[in-house]
PDB file of C-alpha atoms and ligand atoms in Angstrom:
ATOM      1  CA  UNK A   1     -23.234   6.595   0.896  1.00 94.00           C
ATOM      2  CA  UNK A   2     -20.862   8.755  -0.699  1.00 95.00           C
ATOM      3  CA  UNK A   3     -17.801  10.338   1.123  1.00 94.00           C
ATOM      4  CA  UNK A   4     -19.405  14.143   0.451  1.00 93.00           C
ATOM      5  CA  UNK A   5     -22.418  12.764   2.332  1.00 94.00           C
ATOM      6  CA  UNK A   6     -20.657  11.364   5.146  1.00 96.00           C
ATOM      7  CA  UNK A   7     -18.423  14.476   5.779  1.00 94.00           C
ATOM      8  CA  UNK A   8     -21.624  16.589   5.448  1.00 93.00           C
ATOM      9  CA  UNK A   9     -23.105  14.275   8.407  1.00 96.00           C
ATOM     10  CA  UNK A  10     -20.294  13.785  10.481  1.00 96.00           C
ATOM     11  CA  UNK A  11     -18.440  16.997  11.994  1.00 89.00           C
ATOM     12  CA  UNK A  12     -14.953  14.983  11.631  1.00 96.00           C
ATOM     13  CA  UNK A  13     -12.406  17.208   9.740  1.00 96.00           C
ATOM     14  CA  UNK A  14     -12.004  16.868   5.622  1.00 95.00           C
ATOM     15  CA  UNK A  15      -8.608  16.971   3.773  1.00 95.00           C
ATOM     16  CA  UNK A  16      -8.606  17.305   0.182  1.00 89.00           C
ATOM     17  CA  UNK A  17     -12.216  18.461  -1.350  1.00 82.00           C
ATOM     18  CA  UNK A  18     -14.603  15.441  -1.209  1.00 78.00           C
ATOM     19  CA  UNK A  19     -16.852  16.887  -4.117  1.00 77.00           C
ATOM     20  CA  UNK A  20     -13.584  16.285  -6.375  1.00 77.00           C
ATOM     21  CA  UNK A  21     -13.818  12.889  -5.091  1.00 79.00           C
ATOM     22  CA  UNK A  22     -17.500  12.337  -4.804  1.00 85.00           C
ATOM     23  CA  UNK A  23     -16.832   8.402  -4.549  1.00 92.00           C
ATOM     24  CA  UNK A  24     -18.994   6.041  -3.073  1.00 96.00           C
ATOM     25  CA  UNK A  25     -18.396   4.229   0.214  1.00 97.00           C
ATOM     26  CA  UNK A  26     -18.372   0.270  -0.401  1.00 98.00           C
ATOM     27  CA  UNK A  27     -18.043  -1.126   2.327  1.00 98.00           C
ATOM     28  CA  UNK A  28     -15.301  -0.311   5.590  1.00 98.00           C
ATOM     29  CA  UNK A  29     -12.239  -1.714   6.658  1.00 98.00           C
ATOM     30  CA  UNK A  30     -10.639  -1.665   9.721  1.00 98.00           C
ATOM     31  CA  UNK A  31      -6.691  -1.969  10.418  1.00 98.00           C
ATOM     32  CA  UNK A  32      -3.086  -0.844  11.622  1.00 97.00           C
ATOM     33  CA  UNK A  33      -1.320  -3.277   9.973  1.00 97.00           C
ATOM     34  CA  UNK A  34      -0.229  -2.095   6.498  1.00 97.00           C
ATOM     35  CA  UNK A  35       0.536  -5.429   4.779  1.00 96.00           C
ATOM     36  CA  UNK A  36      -2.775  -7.273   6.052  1.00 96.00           C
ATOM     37  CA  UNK A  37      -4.867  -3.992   5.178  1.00 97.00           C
ATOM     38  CA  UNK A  38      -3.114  -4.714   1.497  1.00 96.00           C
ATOM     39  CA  UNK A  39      -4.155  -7.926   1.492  1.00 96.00           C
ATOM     40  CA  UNK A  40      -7.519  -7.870   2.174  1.00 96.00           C
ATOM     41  CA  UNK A  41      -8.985  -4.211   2.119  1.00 97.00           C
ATOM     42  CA  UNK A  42     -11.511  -3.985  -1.265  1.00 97.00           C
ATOM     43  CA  UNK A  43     -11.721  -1.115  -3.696  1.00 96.00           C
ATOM     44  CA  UNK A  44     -14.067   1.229  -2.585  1.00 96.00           C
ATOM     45  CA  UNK A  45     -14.143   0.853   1.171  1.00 98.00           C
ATOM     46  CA  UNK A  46     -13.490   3.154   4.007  1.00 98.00           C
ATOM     47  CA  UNK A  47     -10.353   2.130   5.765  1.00 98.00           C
ATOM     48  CA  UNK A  48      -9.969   3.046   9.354  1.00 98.00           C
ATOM     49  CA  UNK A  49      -6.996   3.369  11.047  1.00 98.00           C
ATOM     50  CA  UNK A  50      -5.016   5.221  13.844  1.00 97.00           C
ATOM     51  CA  UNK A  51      -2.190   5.471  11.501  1.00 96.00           C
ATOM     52  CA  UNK A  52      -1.384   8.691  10.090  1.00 95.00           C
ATOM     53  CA  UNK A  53       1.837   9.096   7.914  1.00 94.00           C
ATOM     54  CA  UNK A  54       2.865   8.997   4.388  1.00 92.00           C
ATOM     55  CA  UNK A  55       2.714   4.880   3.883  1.00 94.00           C
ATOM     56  CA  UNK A  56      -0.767   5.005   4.697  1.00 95.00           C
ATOM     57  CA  UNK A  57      -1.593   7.227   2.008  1.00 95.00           C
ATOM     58  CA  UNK A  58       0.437   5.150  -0.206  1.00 94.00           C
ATOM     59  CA  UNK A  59      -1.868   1.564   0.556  1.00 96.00           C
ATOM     60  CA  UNK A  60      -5.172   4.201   0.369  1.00 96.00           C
ATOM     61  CA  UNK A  61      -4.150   5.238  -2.888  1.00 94.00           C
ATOM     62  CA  UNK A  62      -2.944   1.992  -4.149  1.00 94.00           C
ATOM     63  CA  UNK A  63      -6.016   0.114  -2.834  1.00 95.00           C
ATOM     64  CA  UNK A  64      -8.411   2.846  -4.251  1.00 94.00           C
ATOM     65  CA  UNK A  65     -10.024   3.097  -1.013  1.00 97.00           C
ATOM     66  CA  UNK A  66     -13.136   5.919  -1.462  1.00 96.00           C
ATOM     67  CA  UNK A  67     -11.364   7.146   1.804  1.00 97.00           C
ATOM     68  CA  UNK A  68      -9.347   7.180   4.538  1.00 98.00           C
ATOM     69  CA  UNK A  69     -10.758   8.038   8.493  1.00 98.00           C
ATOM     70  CA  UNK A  70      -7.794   8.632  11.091  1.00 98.00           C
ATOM     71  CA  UNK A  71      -9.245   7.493  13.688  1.00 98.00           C
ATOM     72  CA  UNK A  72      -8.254   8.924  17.546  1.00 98.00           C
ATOM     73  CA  UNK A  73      -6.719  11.716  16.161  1.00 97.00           C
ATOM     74  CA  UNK A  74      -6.147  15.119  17.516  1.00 93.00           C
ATOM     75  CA  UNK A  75      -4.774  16.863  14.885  1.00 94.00           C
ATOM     76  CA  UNK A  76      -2.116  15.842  11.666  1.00 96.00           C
ATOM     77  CA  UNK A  77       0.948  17.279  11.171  1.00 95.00           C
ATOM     78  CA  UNK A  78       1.429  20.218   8.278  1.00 94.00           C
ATOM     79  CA  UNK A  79       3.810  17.961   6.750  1.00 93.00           C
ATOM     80  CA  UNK A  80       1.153  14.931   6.425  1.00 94.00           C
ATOM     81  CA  UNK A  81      -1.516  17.499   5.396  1.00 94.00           C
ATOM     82  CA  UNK A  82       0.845  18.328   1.965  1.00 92.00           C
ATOM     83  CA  UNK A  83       1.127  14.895   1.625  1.00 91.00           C
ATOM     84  CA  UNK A  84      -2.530  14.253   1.285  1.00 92.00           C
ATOM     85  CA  UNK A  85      -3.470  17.041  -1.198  1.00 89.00           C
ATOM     86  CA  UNK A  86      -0.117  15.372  -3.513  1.00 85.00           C
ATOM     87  CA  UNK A  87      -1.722  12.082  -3.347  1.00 84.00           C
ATOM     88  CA  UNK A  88      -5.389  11.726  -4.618  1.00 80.00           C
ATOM     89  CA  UNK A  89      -6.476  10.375  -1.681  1.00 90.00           C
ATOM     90  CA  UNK A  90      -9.867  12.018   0.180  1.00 95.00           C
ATOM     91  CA  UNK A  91      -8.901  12.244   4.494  1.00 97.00           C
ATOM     92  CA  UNK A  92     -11.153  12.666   7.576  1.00 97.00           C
ATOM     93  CA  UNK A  93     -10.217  13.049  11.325  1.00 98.00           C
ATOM     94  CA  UNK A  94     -11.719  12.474  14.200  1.00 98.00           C
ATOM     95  CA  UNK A  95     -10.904  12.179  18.114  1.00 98.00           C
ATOM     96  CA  UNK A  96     -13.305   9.116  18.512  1.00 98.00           C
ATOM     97  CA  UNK A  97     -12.225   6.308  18.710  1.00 98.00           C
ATOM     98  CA  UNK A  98     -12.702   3.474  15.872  1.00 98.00           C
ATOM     99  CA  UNK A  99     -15.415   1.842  17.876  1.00 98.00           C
ATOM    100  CA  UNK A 100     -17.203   5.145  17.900  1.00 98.00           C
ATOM    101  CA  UNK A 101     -16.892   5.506  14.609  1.00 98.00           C
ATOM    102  CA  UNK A 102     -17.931   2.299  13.587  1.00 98.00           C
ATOM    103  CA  UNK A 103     -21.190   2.761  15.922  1.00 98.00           C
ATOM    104  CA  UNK A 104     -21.462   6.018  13.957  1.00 98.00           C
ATOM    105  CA  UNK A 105     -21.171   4.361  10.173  1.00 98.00           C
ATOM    106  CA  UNK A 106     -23.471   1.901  11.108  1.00 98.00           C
ATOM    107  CA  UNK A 107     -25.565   4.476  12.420  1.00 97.00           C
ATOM    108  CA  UNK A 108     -25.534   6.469   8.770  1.00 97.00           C
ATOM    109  CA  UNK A 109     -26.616   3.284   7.345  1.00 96.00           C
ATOM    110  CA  UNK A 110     -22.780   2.894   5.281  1.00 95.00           C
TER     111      UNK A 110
ATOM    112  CA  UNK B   1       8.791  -3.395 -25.049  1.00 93.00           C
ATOM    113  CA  UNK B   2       9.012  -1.016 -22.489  1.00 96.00           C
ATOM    114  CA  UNK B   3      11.313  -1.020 -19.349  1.00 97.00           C
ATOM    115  CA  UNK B   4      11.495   1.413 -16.698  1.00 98.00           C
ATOM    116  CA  UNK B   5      14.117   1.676 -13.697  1.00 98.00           C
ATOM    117  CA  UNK B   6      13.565   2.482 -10.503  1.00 98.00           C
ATOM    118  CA  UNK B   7      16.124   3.006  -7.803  1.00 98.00           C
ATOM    119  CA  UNK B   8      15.806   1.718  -4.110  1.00 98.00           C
ATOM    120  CA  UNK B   9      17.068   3.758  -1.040  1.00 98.00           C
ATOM    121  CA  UNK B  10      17.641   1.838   2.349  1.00 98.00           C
ATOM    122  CA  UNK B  11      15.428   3.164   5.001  1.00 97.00           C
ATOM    123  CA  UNK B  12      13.751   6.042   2.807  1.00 96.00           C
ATOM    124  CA  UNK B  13      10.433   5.706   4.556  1.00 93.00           C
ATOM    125  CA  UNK B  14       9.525   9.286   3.452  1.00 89.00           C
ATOM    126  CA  UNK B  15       9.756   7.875  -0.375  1.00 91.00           C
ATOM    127  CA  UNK B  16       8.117   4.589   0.499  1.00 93.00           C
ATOM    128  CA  UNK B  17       5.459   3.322  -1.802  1.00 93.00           C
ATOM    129  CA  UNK B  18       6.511   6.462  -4.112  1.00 93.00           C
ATOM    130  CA  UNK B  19       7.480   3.972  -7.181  1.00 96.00           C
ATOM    131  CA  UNK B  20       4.724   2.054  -6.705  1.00 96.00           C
ATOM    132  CA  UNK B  21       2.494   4.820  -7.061  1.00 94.00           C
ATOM    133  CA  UNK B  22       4.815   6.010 -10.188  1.00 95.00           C
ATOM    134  CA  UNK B  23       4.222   2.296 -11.690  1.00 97.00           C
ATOM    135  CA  UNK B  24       0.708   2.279 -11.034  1.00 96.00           C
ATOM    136  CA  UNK B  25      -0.156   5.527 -13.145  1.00 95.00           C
ATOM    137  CA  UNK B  26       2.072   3.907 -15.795  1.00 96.00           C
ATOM    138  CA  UNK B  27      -0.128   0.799 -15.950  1.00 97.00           C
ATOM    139  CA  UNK B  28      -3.169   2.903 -16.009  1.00 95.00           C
ATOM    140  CA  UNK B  29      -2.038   4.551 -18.967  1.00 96.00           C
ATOM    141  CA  UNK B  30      -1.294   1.655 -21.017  1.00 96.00           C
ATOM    142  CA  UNK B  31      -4.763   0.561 -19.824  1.00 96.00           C
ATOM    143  CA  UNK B  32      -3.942  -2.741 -18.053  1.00 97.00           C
ATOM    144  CA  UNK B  33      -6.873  -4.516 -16.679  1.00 97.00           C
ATOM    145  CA  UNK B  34      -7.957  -2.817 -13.815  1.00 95.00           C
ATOM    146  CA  UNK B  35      -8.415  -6.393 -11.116  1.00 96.00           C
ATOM    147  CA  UNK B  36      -4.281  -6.884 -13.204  1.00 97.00           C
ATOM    148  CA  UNK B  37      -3.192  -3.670 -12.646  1.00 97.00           C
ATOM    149  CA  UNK B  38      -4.547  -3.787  -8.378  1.00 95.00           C
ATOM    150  CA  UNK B  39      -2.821  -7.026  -8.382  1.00 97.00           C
ATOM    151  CA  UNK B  40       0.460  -5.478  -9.614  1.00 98.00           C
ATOM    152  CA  UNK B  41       0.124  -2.416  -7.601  1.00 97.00           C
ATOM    153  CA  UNK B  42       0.023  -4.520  -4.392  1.00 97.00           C
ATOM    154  CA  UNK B  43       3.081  -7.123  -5.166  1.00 98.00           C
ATOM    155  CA  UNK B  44       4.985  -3.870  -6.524  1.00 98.00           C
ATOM    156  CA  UNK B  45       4.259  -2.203  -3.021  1.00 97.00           C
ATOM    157  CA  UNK B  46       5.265  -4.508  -0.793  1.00 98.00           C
ATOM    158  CA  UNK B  47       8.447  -5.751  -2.706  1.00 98.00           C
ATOM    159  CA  UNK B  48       9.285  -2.028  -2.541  1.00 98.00           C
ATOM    160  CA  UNK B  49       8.761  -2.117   1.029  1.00 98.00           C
ATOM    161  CA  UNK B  50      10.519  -4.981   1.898  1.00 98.00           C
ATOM    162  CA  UNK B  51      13.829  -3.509   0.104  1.00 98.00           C
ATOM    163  CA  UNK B  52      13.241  -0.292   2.059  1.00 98.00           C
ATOM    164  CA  UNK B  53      13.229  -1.435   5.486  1.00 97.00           C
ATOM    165  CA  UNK B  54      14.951  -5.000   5.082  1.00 98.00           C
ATOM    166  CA  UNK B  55      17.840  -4.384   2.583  1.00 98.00           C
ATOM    167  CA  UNK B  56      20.421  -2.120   1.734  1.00 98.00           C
ATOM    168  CA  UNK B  57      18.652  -0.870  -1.148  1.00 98.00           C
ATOM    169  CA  UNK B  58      18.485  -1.508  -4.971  1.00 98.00           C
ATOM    170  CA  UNK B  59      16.248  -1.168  -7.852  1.00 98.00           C
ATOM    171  CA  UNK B  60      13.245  -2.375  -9.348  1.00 98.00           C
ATOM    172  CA  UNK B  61      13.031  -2.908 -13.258  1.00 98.00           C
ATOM    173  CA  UNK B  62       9.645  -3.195 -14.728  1.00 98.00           C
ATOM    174  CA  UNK B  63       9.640  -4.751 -18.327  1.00 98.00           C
ATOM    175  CA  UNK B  64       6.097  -5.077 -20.559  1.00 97.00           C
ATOM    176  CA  UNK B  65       6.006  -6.662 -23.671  1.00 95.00           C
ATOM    177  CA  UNK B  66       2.899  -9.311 -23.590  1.00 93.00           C
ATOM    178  CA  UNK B  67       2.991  -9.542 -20.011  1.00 97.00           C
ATOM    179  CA  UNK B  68       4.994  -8.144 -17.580  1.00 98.00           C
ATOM    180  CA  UNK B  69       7.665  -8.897 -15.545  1.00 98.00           C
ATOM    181  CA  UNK B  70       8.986  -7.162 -12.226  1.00 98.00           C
ATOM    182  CA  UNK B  71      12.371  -7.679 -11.176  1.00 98.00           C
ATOM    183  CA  UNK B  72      13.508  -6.780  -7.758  1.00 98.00           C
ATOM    184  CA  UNK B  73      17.038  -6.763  -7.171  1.00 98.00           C
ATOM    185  CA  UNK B  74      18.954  -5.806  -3.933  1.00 98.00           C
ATOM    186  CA  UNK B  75      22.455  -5.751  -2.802  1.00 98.00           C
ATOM    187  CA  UNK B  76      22.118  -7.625   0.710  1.00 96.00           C
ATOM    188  CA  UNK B  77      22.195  -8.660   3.072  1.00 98.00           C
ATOM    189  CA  UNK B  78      20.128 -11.667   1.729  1.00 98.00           C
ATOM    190  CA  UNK B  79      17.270 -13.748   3.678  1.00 98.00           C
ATOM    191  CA  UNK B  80      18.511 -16.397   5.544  1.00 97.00           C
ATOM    192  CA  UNK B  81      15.393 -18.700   5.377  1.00 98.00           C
ATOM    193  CA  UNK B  82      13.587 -17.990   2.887  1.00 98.00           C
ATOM    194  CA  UNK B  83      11.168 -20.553   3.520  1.00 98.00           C
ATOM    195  CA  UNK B  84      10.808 -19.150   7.074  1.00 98.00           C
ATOM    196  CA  UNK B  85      10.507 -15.831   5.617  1.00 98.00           C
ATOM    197  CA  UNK B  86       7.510 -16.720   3.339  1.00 98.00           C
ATOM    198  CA  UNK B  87       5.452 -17.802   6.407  1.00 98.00           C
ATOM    199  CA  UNK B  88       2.186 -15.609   7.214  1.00 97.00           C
ATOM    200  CA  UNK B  89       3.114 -13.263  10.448  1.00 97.00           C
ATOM    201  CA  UNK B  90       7.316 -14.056  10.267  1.00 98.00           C
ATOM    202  CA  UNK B  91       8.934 -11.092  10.535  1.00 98.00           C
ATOM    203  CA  UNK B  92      12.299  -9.248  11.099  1.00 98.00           C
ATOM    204  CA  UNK B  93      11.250  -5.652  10.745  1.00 98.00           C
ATOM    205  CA  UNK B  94      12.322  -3.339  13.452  1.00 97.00           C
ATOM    206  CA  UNK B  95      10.988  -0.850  16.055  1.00 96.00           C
ATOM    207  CA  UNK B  96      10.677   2.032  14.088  1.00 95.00           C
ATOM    208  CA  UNK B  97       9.215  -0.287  10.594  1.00 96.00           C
ATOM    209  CA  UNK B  98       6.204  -1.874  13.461  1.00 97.00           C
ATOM    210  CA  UNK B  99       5.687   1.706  14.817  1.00 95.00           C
ATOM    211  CA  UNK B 100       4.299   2.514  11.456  1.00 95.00           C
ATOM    212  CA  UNK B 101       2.527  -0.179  11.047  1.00 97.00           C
ATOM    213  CA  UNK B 102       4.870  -2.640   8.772  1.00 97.00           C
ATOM    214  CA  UNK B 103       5.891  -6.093   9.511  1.00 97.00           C
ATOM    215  CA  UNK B 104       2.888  -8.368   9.718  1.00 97.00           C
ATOM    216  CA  UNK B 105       4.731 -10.593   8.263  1.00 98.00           C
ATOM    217  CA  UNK B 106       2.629 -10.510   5.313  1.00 97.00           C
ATOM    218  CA  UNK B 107       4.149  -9.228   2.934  1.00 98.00           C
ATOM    219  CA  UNK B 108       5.603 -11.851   0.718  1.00 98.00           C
ATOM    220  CA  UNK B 109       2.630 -13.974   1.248  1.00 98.00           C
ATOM    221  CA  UNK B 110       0.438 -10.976  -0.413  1.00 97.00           C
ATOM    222  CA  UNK B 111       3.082 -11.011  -3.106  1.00 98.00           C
ATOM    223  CA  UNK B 112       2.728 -15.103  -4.303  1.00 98.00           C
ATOM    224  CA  UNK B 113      -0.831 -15.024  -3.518  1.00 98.00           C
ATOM    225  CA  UNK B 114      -1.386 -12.222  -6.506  1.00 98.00           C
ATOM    226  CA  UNK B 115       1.280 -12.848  -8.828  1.00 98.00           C
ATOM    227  CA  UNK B 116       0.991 -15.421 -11.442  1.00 98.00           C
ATOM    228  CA  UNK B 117       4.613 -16.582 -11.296  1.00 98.00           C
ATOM    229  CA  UNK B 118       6.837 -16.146  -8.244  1.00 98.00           C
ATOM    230  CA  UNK B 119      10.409 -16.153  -7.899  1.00 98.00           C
ATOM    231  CA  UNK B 120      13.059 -15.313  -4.695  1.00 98.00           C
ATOM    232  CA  UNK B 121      16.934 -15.945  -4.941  1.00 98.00           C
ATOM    233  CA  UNK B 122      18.872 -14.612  -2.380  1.00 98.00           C
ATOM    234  CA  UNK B 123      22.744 -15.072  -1.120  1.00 98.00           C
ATOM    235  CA  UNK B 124      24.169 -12.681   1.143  1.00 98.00           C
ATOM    236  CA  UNK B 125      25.013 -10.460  -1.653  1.00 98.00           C
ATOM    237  CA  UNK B 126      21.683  -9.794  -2.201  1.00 98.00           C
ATOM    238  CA  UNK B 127      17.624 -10.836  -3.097  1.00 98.00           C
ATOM    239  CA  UNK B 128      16.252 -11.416  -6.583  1.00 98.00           C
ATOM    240  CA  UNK B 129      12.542 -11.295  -6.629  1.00 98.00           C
ATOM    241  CA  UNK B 130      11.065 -11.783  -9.875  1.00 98.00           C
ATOM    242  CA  UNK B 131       7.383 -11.938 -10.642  1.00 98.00           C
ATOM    243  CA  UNK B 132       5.626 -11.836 -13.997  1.00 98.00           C
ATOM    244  CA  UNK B 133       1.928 -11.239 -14.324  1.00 98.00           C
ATOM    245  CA  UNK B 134      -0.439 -12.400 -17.240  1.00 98.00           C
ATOM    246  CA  UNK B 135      -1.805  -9.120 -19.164  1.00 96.00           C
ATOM    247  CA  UNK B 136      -4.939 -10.850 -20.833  1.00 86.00           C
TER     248      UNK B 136
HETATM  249  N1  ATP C   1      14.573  -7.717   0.292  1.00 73.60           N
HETATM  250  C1  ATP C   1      14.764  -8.335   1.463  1.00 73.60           C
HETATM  251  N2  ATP C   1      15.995  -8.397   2.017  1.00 73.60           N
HETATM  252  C2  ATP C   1      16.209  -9.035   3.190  1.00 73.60           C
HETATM  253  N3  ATP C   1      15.232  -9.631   3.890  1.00 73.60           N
HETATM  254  C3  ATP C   1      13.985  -9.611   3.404  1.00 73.60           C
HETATM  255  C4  ATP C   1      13.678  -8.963   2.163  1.00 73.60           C
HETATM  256  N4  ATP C   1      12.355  -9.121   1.930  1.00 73.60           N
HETATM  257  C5  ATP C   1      11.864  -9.829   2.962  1.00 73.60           C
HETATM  258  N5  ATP C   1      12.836 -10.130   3.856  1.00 73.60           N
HETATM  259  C6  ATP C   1      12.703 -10.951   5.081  1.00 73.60           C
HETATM  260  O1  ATP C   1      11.497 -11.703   4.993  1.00 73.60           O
HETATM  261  C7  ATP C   1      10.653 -11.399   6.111  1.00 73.60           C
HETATM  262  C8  ATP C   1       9.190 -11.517   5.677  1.00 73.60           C
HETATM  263  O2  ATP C   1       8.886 -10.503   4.729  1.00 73.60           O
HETATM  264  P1  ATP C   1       7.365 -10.005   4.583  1.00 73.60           P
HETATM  265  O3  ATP C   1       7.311  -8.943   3.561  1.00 73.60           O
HETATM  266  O4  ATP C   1       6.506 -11.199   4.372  1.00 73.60           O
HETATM  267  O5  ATP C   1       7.029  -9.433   6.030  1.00 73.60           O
HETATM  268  P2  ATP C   1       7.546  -8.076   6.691  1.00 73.60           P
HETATM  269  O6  ATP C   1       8.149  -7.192   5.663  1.00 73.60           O
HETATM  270  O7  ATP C   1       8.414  -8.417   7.840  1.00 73.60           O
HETATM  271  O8  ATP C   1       6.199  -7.450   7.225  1.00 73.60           O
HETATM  272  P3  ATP C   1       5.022  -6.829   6.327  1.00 73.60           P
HETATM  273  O9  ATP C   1       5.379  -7.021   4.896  1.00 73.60           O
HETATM  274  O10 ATP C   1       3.804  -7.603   6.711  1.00 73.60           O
HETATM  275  O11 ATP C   1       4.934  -5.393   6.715  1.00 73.60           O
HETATM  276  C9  ATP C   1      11.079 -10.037   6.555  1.00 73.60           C
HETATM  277  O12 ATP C   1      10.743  -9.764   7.889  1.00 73.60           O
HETATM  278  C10 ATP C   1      12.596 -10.105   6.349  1.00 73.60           C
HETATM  279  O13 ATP C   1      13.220 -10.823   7.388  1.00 73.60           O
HETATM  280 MG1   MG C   2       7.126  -6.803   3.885  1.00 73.60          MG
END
């Protein structure tokens, strides 16, 4: 599924424009812990996280990830929102938690 | 051959993985292998990293001729063990570096595992990591 798709589907909040983008998901990852996600997330995937700050943009843009969903979120800071429009890296948001979200990737058939 | 320069702020987490970033576009341009260039991208990252959070800062020197070399040169205060140190999951990063989600302890263990030659010195005066990668 491509990331346009899934933040068409989903009603989780988009930063950056996801037609610029228009990647395919590969795949989905799931981690907090930056060095193990850099060791063993694959181009392409979705990574899920809880983390939301600059480094994480920096491992989602340096693994090529088609995107990145902050996961139990209830809203990012103005400061991280710049930061994700500077880097080319496609963000959504959403309050559930990365269970749910899983449920609800599996459920969209990604 | 090329060679670029990169300086190395202690504790600049707002910069962190900036270089990297910098290094990777570089790469891109000079159209290294894509699987090469993700390989370099990661070591470059978390060598960058580590001097952020675990040393009083320094710089990283990229040179390219055939292949490439990274060199990764701090000015302390040095790892103890370094054996220790390259162990999956050992770790000395603070609070604040495990609040944002550093110090799995897997850092240098990424680093060997994708470069194709791997080299640490370190005294007290400081770390030398050097790491060359194989352009063909
Ligand atoms: N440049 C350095 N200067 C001083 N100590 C270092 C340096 N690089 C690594 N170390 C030491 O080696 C340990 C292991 O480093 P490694 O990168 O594998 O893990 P980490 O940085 O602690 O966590 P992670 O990289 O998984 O976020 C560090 O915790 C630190 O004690
Ligand atoms: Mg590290």
């Amino acid at each position: 599924m491509k990331v346009s798709k899934l933040a068409e589907k989903t009603s989780w909040n988009v930063y950056g424009d996801p037609k610029k983008f228009d990647k395919e998901i590969e795949g989905v990852y799931v981690g907090d812990l930056l060095s193990w996600v850099m060791g063993h997330g694959k181009v392409a995937q979705a990574w899920l996280t809880i983390q939301s700050h600059a480094n994480v943009l920096a491992v989602a843009s340096l693994k090529e990830f088609s995107c990145l969903i902050i996961c139990e979120n209830d809203g990012l800071s103005t400061e991280f929102i710049q930061q994700v429009l500077d880097e080319e890296v496609l963000v959504l948001t959403t309050s559930l938690s990365i269970y749910d979200v899983c449920k609800k990737l599996i459920e969209l058939g990604v | 051959m090329m060679k670029y320069s990169y300086v190395i702020n202690k504790d600049d987490y707002i910069n962190a993985g900036k270089v990297s970033s910098q290094i990777k576009k570089i790469l891109k341009e000079l159209n290294v292998r894509p699987d090469i260039l993700r390989r370099m991208a990661i070591a470059c990252y978390e060598a960058e990293i580590n001097m952020i959070i675990h040393s009083f800062g320094g710089e990283i020197t990229l040179v390219i001729d055939n292949k490439a070399e990274f060199i990764f040169k701090d000015i302390g205060p040095g790892i103890k063990d370094i054996t220790l140190a390259m162990k999956p999951g050992y770790s000395t990063a603070n609070e604040r570096a495990r609040e944002l989600g550093f110090g799995a302890g897997m850092g240098l263990v990424n680093i060997k595992k994708v470069s194709d030659e791997f080299n640490i010195e370190s005294s007290t005066k400081g770390t030398i990591l050097t790491l060359r990668f194989d352009l063909l």
